Short mmCIF file of C-alpha atoms and ligand atoms in Angstrom, two decimals:
data_model
loop_
_atom_site.label_atom_id
_atom_site.label_comp_id
_atom_site.label_asym_id
_atom_site.label_seq_id
_atom_site.Cartn_x
_atom_site.Cartn_y
_atom_site.Cartn_z
CA UNK P 1 79.28 86.67 -128.07
CA UNK P 2 81.19 89.68 -126.71
CA UNK P 3 84.85 89.13 -125.93
CA UNK P 4 85.47 88.30 -122.28
CA UNK P 5 87.13 91.17 -120.40
CA UNK P 6 90.73 90.19 -119.63
CA UNK P 7 91.30 89.80 -115.88
CA UNK P 8 94.04 92.06 -114.53
CA UNK P 9 95.37 93.12 -111.16
CA UNK P 10 96.06 96.55 -109.73
CA UNK P 11 98.15 97.25 -106.64
CA UNK P 12 97.32 100.57 -104.95
CA UNK P 13 99.72 102.10 -102.44
CA UNK P 14 98.28 104.90 -100.35
CA UNK P 15 100.03 107.64 -98.40
CA UNK P 16 98.65 110.42 -96.26
CA UNK P 17 95.18 111.18 -95.06
CA UNK P 18 91.95 109.21 -94.84
CA UNK P 19 90.72 111.09 -97.89
CA UNK P 20 93.44 109.33 -99.87
CA UNK P 21 92.38 106.00 -98.34
CA UNK P 22 88.83 106.69 -99.50
CA UNK P 23 90.02 107.76 -102.97
CA UNK P 24 92.01 104.54 -103.33
CA UNK P 25 88.91 102.45 -102.57
CA UNK P 26 86.97 104.45 -105.16
CA UNK P 27 89.73 104.06 -107.78
CA UNK P 28 89.38 100.31 -107.37
CA UNK P 29 85.61 100.73 -107.95
CA UNK P 30 86.28 102.68 -111.15
CA UNK P 31 88.71 100.05 -112.45
CA UNK P 32 86.54 97.00 -111.62
CA UNK P 33 84.47 97.14 -114.85
CA UNK P 34 87.75 97.01 -116.83
CA UNK P 35 88.52 93.63 -115.28
CA UNK P 36 90.90 94.93 -112.60
CA UNK P 37 90.82 93.39 -109.15
CA UNK P 38 92.93 94.64 -106.28
CA UNK P 39 96.14 92.83 -105.41
CA UNK P 40 97.87 93.25 -102.07
CA UNK P 41 101.27 92.67 -103.66
CA UNK P 42 103.24 94.01 -106.61
CA UNK P 43 104.37 90.55 -107.76
CA UNK P 44 101.22 89.60 -109.60
CA UNK P 45 100.10 93.15 -110.47
CA UNK P 46 99.66 94.48 -114.02
CA UNK P 47 99.33 98.05 -112.82
CA UNK P 48 100.43 100.01 -109.79
CA UNK P 49 98.90 103.26 -108.53
CA UNK P 50 100.85 105.38 -106.06
CA UNK P 51 98.24 107.54 -104.33
CA UNK P 52 100.45 110.24 -102.95
CA UNK P 53 100.59 112.95 -100.28
CA UNK P 54 102.23 116.35 -100.69
CA UNK P 55 101.60 117.79 -97.25
CA UNK P 56 105.19 117.60 -96.02
CA UNK P 57 108.49 117.19 -97.85
CA UNK P 58 109.16 113.72 -96.44
CA UNK P 59 105.92 112.35 -97.83
CA UNK P 60 106.83 113.63 -101.29
CA UNK P 61 110.36 112.22 -101.21
CA UNK P 62 109.00 108.74 -100.57
CA UNK P 63 107.19 108.81 -103.90
CA UNK P 64 110.37 109.46 -105.83
CA UNK P 65 112.23 106.66 -104.07
CA UNK P 66 109.35 104.28 -104.83
CA UNK P 67 109.51 105.29 -108.49
CA UNK P 68 113.21 104.37 -108.53
CA UNK P 69 112.34 100.90 -107.24
CA UNK P 70 109.58 100.51 -109.82
CA UNK P 71 111.99 101.39 -112.63
CA UNK P 72 114.29 98.59 -111.50
CA UNK P 73 111.36 96.21 -111.22
CA UNK P 74 110.22 96.98 -114.75
CA UNK P 75 113.75 96.39 -116.04
CA UNK P 76 113.70 92.97 -114.36
CA UNK P 77 110.33 92.17 -115.85
CA UNK P 78 111.50 93.18 -119.30
CA UNK P 79 114.61 91.02 -118.96
CA UNK P 80 112.46 88.10 -117.84
CA UNK P 81 110.10 88.50 -120.81
CA UNK P 82 107.18 89.68 -118.66
CA UNK P 83 104.92 92.62 -119.43
CA UNK P 84 105.99 95.78 -117.67
CA UNK P 85 103.84 97.24 -114.93
CA UNK P 86 101.69 100.21 -115.86
CA UNK P 87 102.82 102.87 -113.39
CA UNK P 88 100.40 105.59 -112.29
CA UNK P 89 100.93 108.44 -109.85
CA UNK P 90 97.76 109.84 -108.31
CA UNK P 91 96.90 112.15 -105.44
CA UNK P 92 98.40 115.43 -104.32
CA UNK P 93 102.00 114.99 -105.55
CA UNK P 94 100.53 114.21 -108.96
CA UNK P 95 98.43 117.37 -108.81
CA UNK P 96 101.29 119.60 -107.63
CA UNK P 97 104.17 118.14 -109.61
CA UNK P 98 102.44 116.62 -112.63
CA UNK P 99 104.69 117.92 -115.38
CA UNK P 100 107.87 117.51 -113.37
CA UNK P 101 106.92 113.89 -112.71
CA UNK P 102 106.40 113.15 -116.37
CA UNK P 103 109.75 114.78 -117.19
CA UNK P 104 111.83 113.39 -114.36
CA UNK P 105 110.43 109.88 -114.05
CA UNK P 106 110.24 108.07 -117.40
CA UNK P 107 108.88 104.97 -115.66
CA UNK P 108 105.59 106.80 -115.07
CA UNK P 109 102.83 106.11 -117.61
CA UNK P 110 100.03 108.07 -116.04
CA UNK P 111 99.70 111.07 -113.75
CA UNK P 112 96.32 112.20 -112.48
CA UNK P 113 95.08 114.41 -109.67
CA UNK P 114 92.46 113.83 -106.97
CA UNK P 115 89.65 115.33 -109.04
CA UNK P 116 90.02 113.27 -112.23
CA UNK P 117 90.21 109.63 -111.20
CA UNK P 118 86.69 108.97 -112.45
CA UNK P 119 88.32 109.25 -115.91
CA UNK P 120 90.68 106.36 -115.14
CA UNK P 121 89.08 103.95 -117.66
CA UNK P 122 89.83 106.31 -120.58
CA UNK P 123 93.36 106.90 -119.31
CA UNK P 124 94.07 103.18 -118.87
CA UNK P 125 92.70 102.33 -122.31
CA UNK P 126 94.92 105.00 -123.88
CA UNK P 127 98.02 103.63 -122.18
CA UNK P 128 97.13 100.00 -122.97
CA UNK P 129 96.39 100.65 -126.61
CA UNK P 130 99.43 102.73 -127.26
CA UNK P 131 102.19 101.62 -124.89
CA UNK P 132 104.69 104.43 -124.71
CA UNK P 133 102.03 107.14 -124.70
CA UNK P 134 101.95 108.97 -121.38
CA UNK P 135 98.90 110.57 -119.80
CA UNK P 136 98.87 113.73 -117.67
CA UNK P 137 95.49 114.71 -116.26
CA UNK P 138 95.57 117.28 -113.47
CA UNK P 139 92.52 119.36 -114.36
CA UNK P 140 89.94 120.61 -111.93
CA UNK P 141 86.84 119.58 -113.93
CA UNK P 142 83.76 121.76 -113.61
CA UNK P 143 81.59 118.70 -113.08
CA UNK P 144 82.24 116.85 -109.84
CA UNK P 145 83.81 113.40 -110.05
CA UNK P 146 81.15 112.25 -107.60
CA UNK P 147 78.53 112.56 -110.35
CA UNK P 148 80.50 110.05 -112.42
CA UNK P 149 81.83 107.51 -109.97
CA UNK P 150 80.21 104.08 -110.14
CA UNK P 151 78.46 102.66 -107.10
CA UNK P 152 80.87 101.10 -104.64
CA UNK P 153 81.68 97.59 -105.86
CA UNK P 154 82.59 96.20 -102.45
CA UNK P 155 81.82 97.09 -98.87
CA UNK P 156 84.57 98.74 -96.82
CA UNK P 157 83.89 96.57 -93.79
CA UNK P 158 82.68 97.46 -90.32
CA UNK P 159 84.24 100.93 -90.25
CA UNK P 160 83.86 102.91 -93.45
CA UNK P 161 84.93 106.29 -94.78
CA UNK P 162 82.58 108.52 -96.72
CA UNK P 163 83.85 111.66 -98.41
CA UNK P 164 81.28 114.47 -98.08
CA UNK P 165 83.37 117.57 -98.63
CA UNK P 166 86.59 118.28 -100.42
CA UNK P 167 88.99 121.13 -100.94
CA UNK P 168 89.77 124.18 -98.90
CA UNK P 169 89.37 127.94 -99.21
CA UNK P 170 91.19 128.81 -95.99
CA UNK P 171 94.72 129.21 -97.36
CA UNK P 172 96.68 128.67 -94.17
CA UNK P 173 100.09 130.00 -95.18
CA UNK P 174 101.90 126.67 -94.60
CA UNK P 175 99.50 124.40 -96.45
CA UNK P 176 99.39 122.96 -99.98
CA UNK P 177 95.85 121.60 -99.74
CA UNK P 178 94.03 124.58 -101.32
CA UNK P 179 96.35 124.16 -104.33
CA UNK P 180 96.26 120.37 -104.64
CA UNK P 181 92.64 119.66 -103.74
CA UNK P 182 91.10 122.86 -105.08
CA UNK P 183 88.21 124.96 -103.83
CA UNK P 184 85.73 123.85 -101.19
CA UNK P 185 83.00 121.59 -102.51
CA UNK P 186 80.20 119.71 -100.72
CA UNK P 187 78.33 116.69 -102.08
CA UNK P 188 74.53 116.95 -102.11
CA UNK P 189 72.75 115.49 -99.08
CA UNK P 190 70.84 112.84 -101.07
CA UNK P 191 74.06 111.55 -102.65
CA UNK P 192 75.71 111.23 -99.23
CA UNK P 193 72.69 109.47 -97.68
CA UNK P 194 72.45 107.02 -100.57
CA UNK P 195 76.14 106.12 -100.25
CA UNK P 196 75.79 105.78 -96.47
CA UNK P 197 72.83 103.41 -96.85
CA UNK P 198 74.79 101.26 -99.29
CA UNK P 199 77.77 101.16 -96.92
CA UNK P 200 75.52 100.05 -94.06
CA UNK P 201 73.87 97.42 -96.28
CA UNK P 202 77.42 96.22 -97.06
CA UNK P 203 78.21 95.76 -93.36
CA UNK P 204 79.38 99.18 -92.15
CA UNK P 205 78.43 99.94 -88.55
CA UNK P 206 80.52 103.09 -88.23
CA UNK P 207 80.92 105.80 -90.84
CA UNK P 208 83.54 108.53 -90.68
CA UNK P 209 82.55 111.53 -92.76
CA UNK P 210 85.58 112.94 -94.51
CA UNK P 211 86.54 116.36 -95.76
CA UNK P 212 89.57 118.63 -95.69
CA UNK P 213 87.22 121.07 -93.96
CA UNK P 214 84.43 118.68 -93.17
CA UNK P 215 82.63 121.01 -90.77
CA UNK P 216 82.42 123.62 -93.53
CA UNK P 217 80.03 121.15 -95.22
CA UNK P 218 77.20 122.95 -96.98
CA UNK P 219 75.48 120.44 -99.23
CA UNK P 220 72.29 120.96 -101.16
CA UNK P 221 69.37 119.44 -99.25
CA UNK P 222 66.34 117.68 -100.72
CA UNK P 223 64.37 120.95 -100.89
CA UNK P 224 67.21 122.82 -102.60
CA UNK P 225 68.30 124.62 -99.45
CA UNK P 226 71.83 124.33 -98.19
CA UNK P 227 72.34 122.16 -95.09
CA UNK P 228 75.25 122.09 -92.64
CA UNK P 229 77.12 119.16 -91.10
CA UNK P 230 74.96 119.09 -87.95
CA UNK P 231 71.84 118.49 -90.05
CA UNK P 232 73.60 115.88 -92.17
CA UNK P 233 74.65 114.00 -89.03
CA UNK P 234 71.08 114.06 -87.69
CA UNK P 235 69.84 112.65 -91.00
CA UNK P 236 72.50 109.91 -91.00
CA UNK P 237 71.53 109.00 -87.44
CA UNK P 238 68.16 107.92 -88.87
CA UNK P 239 69.75 105.07 -90.87
CA UNK P 240 68.93 101.74 -89.25
CA UNK P 241 72.03 99.71 -88.42
CA UNK P 242 74.42 102.68 -88.42
CA UNK P 243 75.70 102.61 -84.85
CA UNK P 244 78.45 105.21 -84.90
CA UNK P 245 79.18 108.45 -86.74
CA UNK P 246 82.45 110.39 -86.74
CA UNK P 247 83.80 113.21 -88.87
CA UNK P 248 87.24 114.56 -89.68
CA UNK P 249 88.91 117.00 -90.11
CA UNK P 250 87.54 120.25 -88.81
CA UNK P 251 88.50 123.91 -88.71
CA UNK P 252 87.72 125.82 -85.49
CA UNK P 253 86.15 128.66 -87.44
CA UNK P 254 83.46 126.38 -88.92
CA UNK P 255 82.37 124.85 -85.60
CA UNK P 256 78.82 126.20 -85.62
CA UNK P 257 76.15 126.11 -82.90
CA UNK P 258 74.10 123.37 -84.56
CA UNK P 259 77.08 121.04 -84.91
CA UNK P 260 78.12 121.66 -81.31
CA UNK P 261 74.54 120.91 -80.19
CA UNK P 262 74.57 117.67 -82.22
CA UNK P 263 77.42 116.45 -79.98
CA UNK P 264 75.05 116.61 -77.02
CA UNK P 265 71.96 115.33 -78.83
CA UNK P 266 72.87 112.58 -81.30
CA UNK P 267 73.81 109.37 -79.46
CA UNK P 268 75.42 107.87 -82.59
CA UNK P 269 77.83 110.81 -82.85
CA UNK P 270 80.94 109.61 -81.03
CA UNK P 271 82.51 111.70 -78.27
CA UNK P 272 85.83 112.28 -79.99
CA UNK P 273 86.76 115.22 -82.14
CA UNK P 274 89.81 116.17 -84.15
CA UNK P 275 89.99 119.95 -84.01
CA UNK P 276 93.45 121.13 -85.09
CA UNK P 277 94.77 124.32 -83.52
CA UNK P 278 98.35 124.20 -84.95
CA UNK P 279 99.79 126.70 -82.44
CA UNK P 280 98.98 128.32 -79.10
CA UNK P 281 100.59 131.66 -79.97
CA UNK P 282 98.37 134.45 -81.26
CA UNK P 283 101.25 135.93 -83.23
CA UNK P 284 101.91 132.62 -85.02
CA UNK P 285 98.22 131.85 -85.52
CA UNK P 286 97.93 135.17 -87.31
CA UNK P 287 101.04 134.53 -89.42
CA UNK P 288 99.54 131.14 -90.30
CA UNK P 289 96.32 132.88 -91.43
CA UNK P 290 94.31 130.57 -89.20
CA UNK P 291 91.45 133.09 -88.83
CA UNK P 292 91.06 132.44 -85.09
CA UNK P 293 93.10 133.24 -82.01
CA UNK P 294 93.91 131.22 -78.92
CA UNK P 295 90.93 132.46 -76.91
CA UNK P 296 88.44 131.79 -79.69
CA UNK P 297 89.72 128.20 -79.82
CA UNK P 298 89.43 127.82 -76.05
CA UNK P 299 85.87 129.13 -76.11
CA UNK P 300 84.88 126.62 -78.82
CA UNK P 301 86.37 123.82 -76.73
CA UNK P 302 84.41 125.03 -73.70
CA UNK P 303 81.15 125.07 -75.65
CA UNK P 304 81.83 121.60 -77.02
CA UNK P 305 82.57 120.25 -73.55
CA UNK P 306 79.42 121.83 -72.21
CA UNK P 307 77.46 119.94 -74.90
CA UNK P 308 79.41 116.71 -74.39
CA UNK P 309 81.42 116.72 -71.15
CA UNK P 310 83.38 113.53 -71.93
CA UNK P 311 84.51 114.70 -75.38
CA UNK P 312 87.99 113.36 -76.21
CA UNK P 313 89.83 116.05 -78.12
CA UNK P 314 92.58 115.61 -80.63
CA UNK P 315 94.61 118.16 -82.58
CA UNK P 316 97.43 118.83 -85.03
CA UNK P 317 100.39 121.02 -84.11
CA UNK P 318 103.17 122.53 -86.16
CA UNK P 319 106.39 123.50 -84.40
CA UNK P 320 109.05 125.75 -85.88
CA UNK P 321 106.79 127.80 -88.12
CA UNK P 322 108.83 130.73 -89.55
CA UNK P 323 109.41 133.33 -86.86
CA UNK P 324 108.32 131.07 -83.97
CA UNK P 325 110.21 132.21 -80.86
CA UNK P 326 110.78 130.34 -77.59
CA UNK P 327 107.97 132.45 -76.16
CA UNK P 328 105.57 131.48 -78.97
CA UNK P 329 106.41 127.83 -78.44
CA UNK P 330 105.85 128.19 -74.69
CA UNK P 331 102.38 129.51 -75.55
CA UNK P 332 101.70 126.29 -77.47
CA UNK P 333 102.79 124.17 -74.51
CA UNK P 334 100.61 126.35 -72.28
CA UNK P 335 97.54 125.86 -74.46
CA UNK P 336 98.09 122.09 -74.55
CA UNK P 337 98.36 122.03 -70.75
CA UNK P 338 95.13 123.99 -70.46
CA UNK P 339 93.01 122.15 -73.04
CA UNK P 340 94.34 118.60 -72.47
CA UNK P 341 94.17 116.21 -75.40
CA UNK P 342 93.32 112.52 -75.62
CA UNK P 343 95.49 112.21 -78.71
CA UNK P 344 97.38 114.49 -81.12
CA UNK P 345 99.65 114.70 -84.13
CA UNK P 346 102.60 117.07 -84.18
CA UNK P 347 104.95 117.98 -86.98
CA UNK P 348 108.03 120.03 -87.67
CA UNK P 349 107.20 122.84 -90.06
CA UNK P 350 108.10 121.77 -93.60
CA UNK P 351 108.37 124.54 -96.23
CA UNK P 352 106.17 123.64 -99.17
CA UNK P 353 106.86 125.07 -102.62
CA UNK P 354 104.39 127.77 -103.63
CA UNK P 355 103.01 128.45 -100.13
CA UNK P 356 103.52 131.93 -98.60
CA UNK P 357 105.29 130.71 -95.45
CA UNK P 358 107.97 128.93 -97.49
CA UNK P 359 109.13 132.34 -98.76
CA UNK P 360 109.59 133.77 -95.23
CA UNK P 361 113.19 134.61 -94.40
CA UNK P 362 113.07 133.81 -90.67
CA UNK P 363 112.98 130.03 -90.97
CA UNK P 364 113.61 128.19 -87.70
CA UNK P 365 116.78 126.04 -87.64
CA UNK P 366 116.22 122.29 -87.87
CA UNK P 367 117.76 121.44 -84.44
CA UNK P 368 115.44 123.95 -82.75
CA UNK P 369 112.43 122.40 -84.50
CA UNK P 370 113.58 118.93 -83.41
CA UNK P 371 113.97 120.01 -79.80
CA UNK P 372 110.56 121.68 -79.70
CA UNK P 373 108.91 118.70 -81.34
CA UNK P 374 110.39 116.43 -78.73
CA UNK P 375 109.14 118.46 -75.78
CA UNK P 376 105.68 118.93 -77.28
CA UNK P 377 105.40 115.21 -78.00
CA UNK P 378 106.49 114.40 -74.48
CA UNK P 379 103.63 116.48 -73.10
CA UNK P 380 101.09 115.13 -75.60
CA UNK P 381 102.13 111.51 -74.99
CA UNK P 382 101.77 112.02 -71.24
CA UNK P 383 98.27 113.44 -71.78
CA UNK P 384 97.34 110.51 -74.01
CA UNK P 385 98.50 108.00 -71.42
CA UNK P 386 96.67 109.94 -68.68
CA UNK P 387 93.49 109.85 -70.75
CA UNK P 388 93.83 106.10 -71.30
CA UNK P 389 94.53 105.56 -67.59
CA UNK P 390 91.47 107.56 -66.61
CA UNK P 391 89.40 105.00 -68.55
CA UNK P 392 90.61 102.06 -66.43
CA UNK P 393 87.67 100.65 -64.50
CA UNK P 394 85.11 102.15 -66.85
CA UNK P 395 82.75 100.10 -68.98
CA UNK P 396 82.85 101.22 -72.61
CA UNK P 397 81.46 99.78 -75.79
CA UNK P 398 83.91 98.56 -78.41
CA UNK P 399 82.96 98.18 -82.04
CA UNK P 400 84.79 94.99 -82.96
CA UNK P 401 86.49 95.31 -86.32
CA UNK P 402 89.16 92.63 -86.12
CA UNK P 403 89.75 89.16 -84.78
CA UNK P 404 93.01 88.74 -82.87
CA UNK P 405 95.72 86.23 -83.65
CA UNK P 406 94.32 83.56 -81.34
CA UNK P 407 90.72 82.28 -81.15
CA UNK P 408 88.67 84.36 -78.77
CA UNK P 409 90.81 87.52 -79.20
CA UNK P 410 89.16 90.63 -80.57
CA UNK P 411 90.04 94.25 -81.26
CA UNK P 412 88.13 97.40 -82.00
CA UNK P 413 87.74 101.01 -80.98
CA UNK P 414 86.14 102.58 -77.96
CA UNK P 415 83.85 105.60 -78.46
CA UNK P 416 86.96 107.75 -77.80
CA UNK P 417 88.76 106.07 -80.72
CA UNK P 418 91.18 104.20 -78.47
CA UNK P 419 92.31 100.85 -79.84
CA UNK P 420 90.97 98.22 -77.42
CA UNK P 421 91.93 94.56 -77.20
CA UNK P 422 90.08 91.89 -75.28
CA UNK P 423 89.70 88.13 -75.01
CA UNK P 424 86.40 86.37 -74.67
CA UNK P 425 87.47 82.87 -73.65
CA UNK P 426 83.98 81.74 -72.71
CA UNK P 427 82.65 82.50 -76.12
CA UNK P 428 85.31 81.26 -78.49
CA UNK P 429 82.82 80.11 -81.07
CA UNK P 430 80.82 83.35 -81.05
CA UNK P 431 81.68 85.76 -83.84
CA UNK P 432 81.91 89.25 -82.38
CA UNK P 433 83.04 90.92 -85.59
CA UNK P 434 80.94 94.00 -86.37
CA UNK P 435 79.25 93.94 -82.96
CA UNK P 436 79.24 96.54 -80.21
CA UNK P 437 80.52 94.78 -77.10
CA UNK P 438 80.54 96.26 -73.61
CA UNK P 439 83.96 95.84 -72.09
CA UNK P 440 85.61 96.89 -68.89
CA UNK P 441 88.93 98.66 -69.35
CA UNK P 442 91.54 96.99 -67.15
CA UNK P 443 94.89 98.31 -68.39
CA UNK P 444 96.10 101.46 -70.12
CA UNK P 445 99.00 101.62 -72.58
CA UNK P 446 100.40 104.52 -74.56
CA UNK P 447 98.46 103.66 -77.73
CA UNK P 448 95.77 101.25 -76.65
CA UNK P 449 93.76 99.85 -73.77
CA UNK P 450 93.28 96.26 -72.65
CA UNK P 451 89.84 95.14 -71.62
CA UNK P 452 87.67 92.24 -70.51
CA UNK P 453 84.10 91.70 -71.60
CA UNK P 454 81.84 93.45 -69.08
CA UNK P 455 80.17 90.89 -66.85
CA UNK P 456 83.07 88.49 -67.28
CA UNK P 457 85.36 89.77 -64.52
CA UNK P 458 87.49 86.63 -64.59
CA UNK P 459 88.45 87.11 -68.22
CA UNK P 460 92.07 88.00 -68.71
CA UNK P 461 93.06 91.25 -70.43
CA UNK P 462 94.50 90.80 -73.87
CA UNK P 463 97.79 92.64 -73.85
CA UNK P 464 99.40 90.47 -76.52
CA UNK P 465 97.41 92.18 -79.23
CA UNK P 466 98.35 95.72 -78.23
CA UNK P 467 99.62 97.56 -81.28
CA UNK P 468 100.59 101.11 -82.03
CA UNK P 469 98.02 103.33 -83.73
CA UNK P 470 98.49 103.65 -87.48
CA UNK P 471 100.74 106.57 -88.27
CA UNK P 472 98.55 108.60 -90.55
CA UNK P 473 98.06 112.27 -90.53
CA UNK P 474 94.44 113.15 -90.19
CA UNK P 475 93.39 115.64 -92.86
N1 5AD Y 501 104.54 121.54 -92.47
C1 5AD Y 501 104.25 120.79 -91.37
N2 5AD Y 501 103.03 120.33 -91.10
C2 5AD Y 501 102.03 120.64 -91.96
N3 5AD Y 501 100.74 120.35 -91.95
C3 5AD Y 501 100.17 120.89 -93.05
N4 5AD Y 501 101.09 121.54 -93.78
C4 5AD Y 501 102.26 121.41 -93.11
C5 5AD Y 501 103.58 121.87 -93.35
N5 5AD Y 501 103.88 122.62 -94.41
C6 5AD Y 501 100.10 119.62 -90.87
C7 5AD Y 501 99.01 120.46 -90.19
C8 5AD Y 501 97.76 119.84 -90.69
C9 5AD Y 501 98.18 118.39 -90.84
C10 5AD Y 501 97.35 117.57 -91.70
O1 5AD Y 501 99.48 118.47 -91.39
O2 5AD Y 501 99.14 120.29 -88.81
O3 5AD Y 501 96.66 119.99 -89.81
FE1 SF4 Y 502 92.86 124.27 -95.37
FE2 SF4 Y 502 93.46 122.77 -93.22
FE3 SF4 Y 502 95.36 123.34 -95.05
FE4 SF4 Y 502 94.44 125.27 -93.44
S1 SF4 Y 502 95.56 123.41 -92.80
S2 SF4 Y 502 94.76 125.44 -95.67
S3 SF4 Y 502 92.30 124.70 -93.21
S4 SF4 Y 502 93.51 122.10 -95.38
#
């Protein structure tokens, strides 16, 4: 009889974008055949993976402070006669700072980048067999990891992520992604469809297609010809049981006619779109190497709204890019006022090692960045609240992905990605999880809306469950 595989636990901590969230789920899939199950806590874990983000300095600093805590924890374990945790650093900090991590943080056993986690079993076995040996694996393999990942071992639930494209060839001058994630790559259509079908069979009702430049998707189709994201979305819309499709994150330059048309034609494609512009100043857009100007962006937005008039737009903004003047910043505020956003993320420019903008001499002082961030966020928050308020009185469908704290309370997202909370007191026994429920929006908050089931006008809005949106950046 073969030896039973020892049962072990892995705790995975994820920072940054949805791509990292997806990668963490897939790392768990890769480790499952080795007897690893996921633990929500460190206490009973045998291994910890920090899946890291390098996009801004703050995100990177957090990794090093976590490593300090893990060193102390391992000392405690050693003193108490327990096995030490295997410590792995994955993701974009691992890719960018691999050697420095191995040198500066002796607690780390394993460092691997976003393109090599399909090799986790070999790495883990090496570390387990020879404790003390350290593994550094930050290659960009020629063969895609997607050809080697096992099938997903568990469903992701009602709302699932599916990575279809990775990497970036745009080289915006502030951004580390082209260096940490590598060149643009699209998964073949058949591979994406097969994964989507499995996700739906596992209970997914909404799939968000992920990519650093997801609308640059150009996967090989069944007949060998390359297909764009619009075509992929139309194919996905043919999957029975898949009620909603979203995609993130997009570059304005790759917003082609077919994809824009899909917004008007595919009912499953939700009317919300994250289309980062970063700045409203032509001078800064050029210095950022964004490959589009302010007018080109406005025209794309116009075309999108012609295809789908109720489209809820979202964006990323950077304030205090090197050389940004008061006038440039005023142009950003002007563009925001003109376009109007349902939601947005904004950041102070953070110089990243190795990127061209970090070497510029005309860096903007920190207090100026802080002041600009505050006024931009004030405007964006007001627009978000106005968008939520404009929904009051409307009937929208909510895909229920969570039960509330009390029986009969439910939460989910509207088509516009607003968090919505409602109570269904007449139907306490009915399980609404995973269902699309028509609700009437009755109250607007900054980060959510309260609703009552449509046709149940006496139901009371559920404001107790209102929570802030998760603070994740959206690449
Ligand atoms: N500084 C500040 N923000 C950045 N972003 C990317 N790089 C930087 C940086 N160096 C922001 C961009 C991007 C989002 C994911 O993070 O707005 O769209
Ligand atoms: Fe690529 Fe987006 Fe980074 Fe620009 S901001 S380099 S498009 S990942």
